[in-house]
Coordinates of C-alpha atoms and ligand atoms in Angstrom, one line a residue:
M1 CA 0.0 0.0 0.0
Q2 CA 1.3 3.4 -0.9
M3 CA 1.4 6.0 1.8
N4 CA 0.5 9.6 1.1
S5 CA 2.3 12.5 2.7
K6 CA -0.6 13.1 5.1
D7 CA -0.3 9.5 6.4
N8 CA 3.4 9.9 6.7
N9 CA 3.0 13.0 8.9
Y10 CA 0.5 11.2 11.0
N11 CA 2.8 8.2 11.4
K12 CA 5.7 10.5 12.4
M13 CA 3.4 12.0 15.0
I14 CA 2.4 8.6 16.4
D15 CA 6.1 7.7 16.5
K16 CA 6.9 10.8 18.5
F17 CA 4.3 9.9 21.1
V18 CA 4.4 6.2 21.5
T19 CA 6.4 3.9 19.2
G20 CA 9.0 1.9 21.1
K21 CA 8.4 3.7 24.3
I22 CA 7.0 2.6 27.6
L23 CA 5.1 5.5 29.0
V24 CA 3.9 6.0 32.6
T25 CA 0.4 4.9 31.5
R26 CA -1.7 4.0 28.5
S27 CA -5.4 4.7 28.1
S28 CA -7.7 1.8 28.6
M29 CA -10.1 1.5 25.6
P30 CA -12.9 -0.9 24.5
S31 CA -12.5 -2.5 21.2
Y32 CA -13.1 -0.2 18.2
E33 CA -16.2 -2.3 17.3
E34 CA -17.7 -2.0 20.7
Y35 CA -17.4 1.7 20.8
C36 CA -18.8 2.0 17.2
E37 CA -21.7 -0.1 18.3
E38 CA -22.3 2.1 21.4
I39 CA -22.3 5.4 19.4
R40 CA -24.4 4.0 16.5
D41 CA -27.6 5.4 17.9
I42 CA -26.1 8.9 18.3
W43 CA -26.3 9.0 14.5
D44 CA -30.0 8.1 14.6
T45 CA -31.0 10.5 17.3
R46 CA -28.5 13.3 16.5
W47 CA -28.4 13.9 20.2
L48 CA -24.8 14.9 20.9
T49 CA -24.8 16.6 24.3
N50 CA -26.9 18.4 26.9
M51 CA -27.6 15.5 29.2
G52 CA -28.7 13.0 26.6
P53 CA -29.5 9.3 27.0
K54 CA -25.8 8.2 27.2
H55 CA -25.2 10.7 29.9
K56 CA -28.2 9.5 31.9
K57 CA -27.3 5.9 31.5
L58 CA -23.6 6.4 32.5
Q59 CA -24.7 8.5 35.5
E60 CA -27.0 5.7 36.8
D61 CA -24.4 3.0 36.1
L62 CA -21.7 4.9 37.9
K63 CA -23.9 5.7 40.9
N64 CA -24.3 1.9 41.4
Y65 CA -20.7 1.0 40.6
L66 CA -19.3 3.6 43.0
G67 CA -21.8 3.0 45.7
V68 CA -22.8 6.6 46.2
E69 CA -26.1 8.3 47.0
K70 CA -26.0 11.0 44.3
I71 CA -23.7 11.8 41.4
D72 CA -23.5 14.3 38.6
L73 CA -21.2 14.0 35.5
L74 CA -19.0 16.9 34.3
T75 CA -16.5 17.7 31.6
N76 CA -13.5 16.8 33.7
G77 CA -12.2 16.3 37.2
H78 CA -10.9 19.8 37.5
M79 CA -14.3 21.4 36.8
A80 CA -15.7 19.0 39.4
L81 CA -13.4 20.5 42.0
E82 CA -13.8 24.1 40.9
L83 CA -17.6 24.1 40.6
T84 CA -17.9 22.2 43.9
M85 CA -16.0 24.9 45.8
Q86 CA -18.2 27.5 44.1
A87 CA -21.4 25.6 44.8
L88 CA -20.6 25.3 48.5
G89 CA -20.0 29.0 48.7
L90 CA -16.6 28.7 50.3
T91 CA -14.8 31.7 51.6
G92 CA -11.4 32.7 53.0
E93 CA -8.9 29.9 53.5
V94 CA -9.0 26.3 52.4
I95 CA -6.6 23.7 53.8
T96 CA -5.1 21.2 51.3
T97 CA -1.7 19.6 50.5
P98 CA 0.8 20.7 47.9
F99 CA 1.6 17.1 46.9
T100 CA -0.9 16.8 44.2
F101 CA -1.7 17.6 40.6
A102 CA -2.0 21.4 39.7
S103 CA -5.7 21.0 39.5
T104 CA -6.4 20.8 43.3
T105 CA -4.6 24.1 44.1
H106 CA -5.8 25.8 41.0
A107 CA -9.4 25.1 41.8
I108 CA -9.0 26.8 45.2
V109 CA -7.2 29.8 43.7
R110 CA -9.5 30.2 40.8
N111 CA -12.4 30.5 43.3
G112 CA -10.7 33.5 44.9
L113 CA -9.8 31.4 47.9
T114 CA -6.5 31.2 49.7
P115 CA -4.8 27.7 49.8
V116 CA -3.2 26.9 53.2
F117 CA -0.8 24.0 52.8
C118 CA -0.7 21.2 55.3
D119 CA 2.2 18.7 55.2
I120 CA 1.7 15.0 54.2
D121 CA 2.0 11.7 56.0
P122 CA 5.4 10.2 55.0
D123 CA 3.9 6.7 54.6
N124 CA 0.9 7.3 52.5
F125 CA 1.4 10.8 51.2
T126 CA -2.0 12.1 52.1
I127 CA -2.7 15.0 54.5
D128 CA -1.1 14.7 57.9
T129 CA -4.0 15.0 60.2
T130 CA -1.7 15.6 63.2
K131 CA -0.7 18.9 61.6
L132 CA -4.1 19.9 60.3
E133 CA -5.9 21.5 63.3
A134 CA -3.1 24.0 63.9
L135 CA -3.7 25.5 60.5
I136 CA -7.4 26.3 61.1
T137 CA -8.2 30.0 61.6
D138 CA -11.4 31.9 61.8
K139 CA -11.1 32.3 58.0
T140 CA -11.0 28.6 57.2
S141 CA -14.1 27.3 55.4
A142 CA -13.1 23.9 54.1
I143 CA -10.5 21.1 53.9
V144 CA -9.6 19.6 50.5
P145 CA -7.7 16.4 51.2
V146 CA -6.4 14.4 48.2
H147 CA -6.6 10.6 48.2
V148 CA -3.2 10.7 46.3
Y149 CA -2.3 7.7 44.1
G150 CA -5.4 6.0 45.5
N151 CA -4.1 6.0 49.0
I152 CA -7.0 6.9 51.3
C153 CA -6.8 9.9 53.7
N154 CA -7.4 9.5 57.4
I155 CA -11.2 9.9 56.8
E156 CA -12.3 9.5 60.4
E157 CA -9.9 12.1 61.8
I158 CA -10.6 14.6 59.0
Q159 CA -14.3 14.3 59.7
R160 CA -13.8 14.7 63.4
I161 CA -11.8 17.9 62.9
A162 CA -14.2 19.3 60.3
D163 CA -17.2 18.7 62.5
K164 CA -15.5 20.3 65.5
H165 CA -14.8 23.5 63.5
G166 CA -17.8 23.5 61.2
L167 CA -15.8 23.0 58.0
K168 CA -16.8 21.4 54.7
V169 CA -14.8 18.4 53.4
I170 CA -14.2 18.1 49.7
Y171 CA -12.2 15.0 48.7
D172 CA -10.1 15.2 45.6
A173 CA -10.8 11.6 44.7
A174 CA -9.4 11.8 41.2
H175 CA -7.2 8.7 41.8
T176 CA -9.7 6.5 43.6
F177 CA -12.1 5.2 41.0
G178 CA -13.9 2.1 42.3
E179 CA -12.1 2.0 45.6
T180 CA -13.8 1.2 48.8
Y181 CA -12.8 2.1 52.4
K182 CA -14.1 -0.4 55.1
G183 CA -16.5 -1.7 52.4
R184 CA -18.0 1.7 51.6
G185 CA -17.7 3.5 48.2
I186 CA -14.9 6.0 48.6
G187 CA -17.1 8.7 47.0
S188 CA -19.5 8.5 49.9
F189 CA -17.3 10.3 52.4
G190 CA -17.1 14.0 53.2
D191 CA -19.5 16.6 51.8
V192 CA -18.4 16.0 48.2
S193 CA -15.9 13.7 46.5
C194 CA -14.6 14.7 43.0
F195 CA -13.5 12.1 40.5
S196 CA -11.5 12.4 37.3
F197 CA -12.3 10.3 34.3
H198 CA -9.4 11.6 32.2
A199 CA -7.8 9.4 29.5
T200 CA -5.0 8.5 31.9
K201 CA -7.2 7.2 34.7
V202 CA -8.2 3.7 35.7
F203 CA -11.6 4.5 34.2
N204 CA -11.9 7.1 31.5
T205 CA -14.5 8.9 29.5
V206 CA -11.7 10.5 27.3
E207 CA -12.1 13.6 29.4
G208 CA -14.6 13.6 32.2
G209 CA -15.3 13.8 35.9
A210 CA -18.0 13.6 38.5
V211 CA -19.1 14.9 41.8
C212 CA -20.6 12.6 44.4
F213 CA -22.7 14.0 47.2
K214 CA -25.6 13.5 49.5
D215 CA -27.3 17.0 49.7
Q216 CA -29.7 17.6 46.8
A217 CA -29.5 21.4 47.3
F218 CA -25.8 21.1 46.5
G219 CA -26.7 18.9 43.5
D220 CA -29.1 21.5 42.2
K221 CA -26.4 24.2 42.4
I222 CA -23.8 22.0 40.6
Y223 CA -26.4 21.3 37.8
D224 CA -27.0 25.1 37.4
L225 CA -23.3 25.8 37.3
K226 CA -22.7 23.1 34.7
N227 CA -25.5 24.3 32.5
F228 CA -25.7 28.1 32.6
G229 CA -28.4 28.1 35.3
I230 CA -30.9 27.1 32.6
H231 CA -34.2 25.6 33.8
G232 CA -36.1 25.7 30.6
P233 CA -36.0 27.3 27.1
E234 CA -37.1 30.6 28.5
I235 CA -35.9 30.3 32.2
V236 CA -32.4 31.2 33.4
E237 CA -32.3 31.2 37.1
S238 CA -28.6 31.7 37.9
V239 CA -25.3 32.5 36.4
G240 CA -23.6 29.3 35.5
A241 CA -20.8 28.0 33.2
N242 CA -20.8 25.1 30.8
A243 CA -19.3 21.8 32.1
K244 CA -21.5 19.1 30.6
M245 CA -20.2 15.7 29.6
N246 CA -21.1 15.1 26.0
E247 CA -22.6 11.9 24.5
F248 CA -19.4 10.6 22.9
C249 CA -17.5 10.8 26.2
A250 CA -20.5 9.2 28.0
A251 CA -20.5 6.4 25.4
M252 CA -16.8 5.7 26.1
G253 CA -17.6 5.5 29.8
I254 CA -20.4 3.1 29.2
C255 CA -18.0 0.8 27.3
N256 CA -15.1 1.2 29.6
L257 CA -17.3 0.5 32.7
R258 CA -18.1 -3.0 31.2
H259 CA -14.4 -3.9 31.4
V260 CA -13.1 -1.9 34.3
D261 CA -12.9 -4.8 36.8
E262 CA -10.9 -6.8 34.3
E263 CA -8.6 -3.8 33.8
I264 CA -8.1 -3.4 37.5
A265 CA -7.3 -7.2 37.8
K266 CA -4.6 -6.8 35.2
R267 CA -3.2 -3.7 36.9
K268 CA -3.1 -5.8 40.1
A269 CA -0.9 -8.5 38.4
V270 CA 1.5 -5.8 37.1
T271 CA 1.7 -4.2 40.6
E272 CA 2.3 -7.6 42.2
R273 CA 5.2 -8.3 39.8
Y274 CA 6.8 -4.9 40.7
H275 CA 6.5 -5.9 44.3
E276 CA 8.0 -9.4 43.7
R277 CA 11.0 -7.8 41.9
L278 CA 11.6 -4.7 44.0
D279 CA 10.5 -5.4 47.6
G280 CA 13.6 -6.2 49.5
I281 CA 15.9 -4.0 47.4
E282 CA 17.4 -1.7 50.0
G283 CA 16.7 2.0 49.4
V284 CA 13.6 1.4 47.2
K285 CA 10.1 1.6 48.8
L286 CA 7.1 0.8 46.8
N287 CA 3.7 2.2 47.7
R288 CA 1.5 -0.1 49.9
V289 CA -2.3 0.4 50.2
S290 CA -3.8 -0.1 53.6
D291 CA -5.8 -3.3 54.4
D292 CA -9.0 -1.3 54.8
V293 CA -9.0 -0.3 51.2
K294 CA -10.1 -2.2 48.1
P295 CA -7.4 -0.8 45.8
N296 CA -7.7 0.1 42.1
Y297 CA -3.9 0.0 41.4
A298 CA -4.0 3.4 39.7
Y299 CA -0.4 4.4 40.3
L300 CA 2.8 2.8 41.6
P301 CA 5.0 5.3 43.2
A302 CA 8.5 4.2 44.4
V303 CA 10.5 6.3 46.8
F304 CA 14.3 6.2 46.4
D305 CA 16.4 6.8 49.4
E306 CA 19.6 8.0 47.7
K307 CA 21.8 7.4 50.7
V308 CA 20.9 3.7 50.9
F309 CA 20.2 3.0 47.2
G310 CA 23.3 4.9 46.1
C311 CA 21.4 6.6 43.3
G312 CA 18.7 9.3 43.5
R313 CA 15.3 9.5 41.9
D314 CA 16.5 11.9 39.1
E315 CA 19.2 9.5 38.1
V316 CA 16.9 6.5 38.0
Y317 CA 14.5 8.6 35.9
S318 CA 17.2 9.4 33.4
V319 CA 18.6 5.9 33.2
L320 CA 15.0 4.6 32.5
A321 CA 14.5 7.4 29.9
E322 CA 17.8 6.3 28.1
H323 CA 16.0 2.9 27.7
N324 CA 12.9 4.6 26.3
I325 CA 11.0 4.1 29.6
F326 CA 9.2 7.2 30.7
A327 CA 8.3 7.1 34.4
R328 CA 6.9 10.3 35.8
K329 CA 7.9 12.4 38.8
Y330 CA 4.3 12.7 40.1
F331 CA 4.0 15.0 42.1
Y332 CA 7.0 17.2 41.4
P333 CA 7.2 20.1 41.7
L334 CA 5.0 20.7 44.7
T335 CA 2.1 23.0 43.9
N336 CA 3.3 25.5 46.5
T337 CA 6.5 26.0 44.5
F338 CA 4.9 26.6 41.1
E339 CA 6.2 29.6 39.2
C340 CA 2.7 31.1 39.0
F341 CA 2.7 31.3 42.9
A342 CA 6.3 32.7 43.1
G343 CA 7.0 34.2 46.5
K344 CA 3.5 33.4 47.9
Y345 CA 4.0 30.2 49.8
D346 CA 6.9 28.7 51.7
P347 CA 7.5 25.0 50.8
N348 CA 9.6 24.7 54.0
E349 CA 6.4 24.7 55.9
T350 CA 5.6 21.3 54.3
P351 CA 9.0 19.6 54.8
V352 CA 7.8 16.0 54.4
A353 CA 6.2 16.9 51.1
L354 CA 9.3 18.7 50.0
A355 CA 11.5 15.6 50.8
V356 CA 9.1 13.1 49.2
N357 CA 8.6 15.1 46.0
K358 CA 12.4 14.9 45.3
A359 CA 12.5 11.2 46.0
V360 CA 9.4 9.7 44.4
L361 CA 9.0 8.2 40.9
T362 CA 5.8 6.9 39.5
L363 CA 6.6 3.7 37.6
P364 CA 4.8 2.7 34.4
L365 CA 1.6 0.9 35.2
Y366 CA -1.4 0.1 33.0
A367 CA -3.5 -2.9 32.2
D368 CA -1.7 -4.2 29.1
L369 CA 1.8 -3.6 30.4
E370 CA 3.4 -7.0 29.9
L371 CA 5.1 -8.7 32.8
E372 CA 8.3 -9.1 30.7
Q373 CA 8.2 -5.3 30.3
V374 CA 7.9 -5.0 34.1
D375 CA 10.9 -7.3 34.5
R376 CA 12.9 -5.1 32.1
I377 CA 12.0 -2.0 34.0
C378 CA 12.9 -3.6 37.3
D379 CA 16.2 -5.0 35.9
I380 CA 17.2 -1.4 34.9
I381 CA 16.2 0.0 38.3
I382 CA 18.1 -2.7 40.1
S383 CA 21.2 -2.0 37.8
C384 CA 21.2 1.6 39.2
K385 CA 21.9 0.5 42.7
K386 CA 25.4 1.4 43.8
Ligands
T4K401 N1 -6.8 16.1 41.0 C1 -5.8 15.2 40.9 C2 -5.2 14.7 42.1 C3 -5.4 14.8 39.6 O1 -4.4 13.9 39.5 C4 -6.0 15.3 38.5 C5 -5.6 14.9 37.1 C6 -7.1 16.2 38.6 C7 -7.5 16.6 39.9 C8 -7.8 16.9 37.5 O2 -8.6 15.9 36.7 P1 -8.8 16.2 35.1 O3 -9.4 17.6 35.0 O4 -7.5 16.0 34.4 O5 -9.9 15.2 34.8 C9 -2.1 13.7 33.6 C10 -3.6 13.9 33.4 O6 -3.8 14.8 32.3 C11 -4.3 14.4 34.5 O7 -5.7 14.1 34.3 C12 -3.9 13.7 35.8 N2 -4.5 14.3 37.0 C13 -2.4 13.8 36.0 C14 -1.9 13.1 37.2 O8 -1.8 13.1 34.9 P2 0.0 14.8 32.6 O9 0.4 16.2 32.4 O10 0.9 13.9 33.3 O11 -0.5 14.1 31.2 P3 0.3 13.6 30.0 O12 -0.3 14.2 28.8 O13 1.8 13.9 30.2 O14 0.0 12.1 30.0 C15 0.7 11.2 30.9 C16 0.8 9.8 30.1 O15 -0.5 9.3 29.9 C17 1.5 9.9 28.8 O16 2.9 9.7 28.9 C18 0.9 8.8 28.0 C19 -0.5 8.5 28.7 N3 -1.6 9.0 27.8 C20 -1.9 10.4 27.8 C21 -2.9 10.9 27.1 C22 -3.2 12.3 27.1 C23 -2.4 8.2 27.1 O17 -2.1 6.9 27.2 N4 -3.4 8.6 26.4 C24 -3.7 10.0 26.4 O18 -4.7 10.3 25.7 O19 -1.4 14.8 33.4

């Protein structure tokens, strides 16, 4: 078959992104045929967005799968966080951690709120509840803890502190799709939990997100914020934005949900192989999820103790990259060191986060990563030990 120049450019682009490389993750997708079958009726109905039948079905399916009382779908995880803070009418200061993706801090700042950074627990990287209460002032309105990498925060203690001080709790649950804590859906804790269904997540709708909540008054506000406050063709009750999930994204979600348990089982096998190969290597510590949690194997962070391993995180990263293996330094840099916040926050106030973010490397992990590839990655890591 002859290739035209357009194909050639496309192939070059594909090459740039993926060929021969092992990236930190790889999107899960249904078969091409399954997706085509799912979107067939979109051509019949011409209903592309604005809470159509796919949106409704996915919302219902997810409510059951996640074990939550109420849920609303949105364009992405970031808008879930940002609109949640707006809908709750937060004011003043919001306590969170800097060891997270840009989104968590940006959602706070974009609501005109002041982020107050709490340090993290050195073992599971979530908010250190022993340092939390000291940061509460009369301006604090909420706590935004992050279940980072799928590690669950100290839910009971956070709720105790929030109740004592009358604060809202919004979980950034972007990494915890399908997880349970003590048998309960993770999205059922706090006032609101925000999920991301981005292409890189355990479950994806290409781009997408959701808010899980119990209070219907909050749900009504979110709905207004995601759909311009429109209540009918001639009724606009409030000033809202546009953050609706469209029907093609919802269709991807419907398909991916059919296979998500299988995908998680494959991720488990990959994670276990990493543990088999790297546990016991001095100076490398792989993430471990607590026994109370049904994990989703979203990420596999490894912390390198340079003094013991003889080689630091950055060097391991570079050696892997020389072999076309692209791990990621999630979450480096800390959000309180971002250029856009220059001079505003002092990262020395979160010393554990500061140390961890220089030592942690998120290893490639996805459902169809082959065990032989895991072995190769581990061989290279082990070869770095001095
Ligand atoms: N809160 C937390 C704690 C989060 O981690 C996130 C998102 C959010 C909130 C906000 O949720 P969203 O608004 O995004 O729904 C990626 C994701 O874009 C981001 O969703 C995610 N966190 C973050 C941890 O990771 P990058 O900058 O690392 O993406 P990128 O493009 O470098 O992709 C990483 C790897 O994923 C690539 O090397 C290959 C693979 N990939 C990527 C894309 C875009 C695919 O296989 N398919 C794809 O389509 O942020």
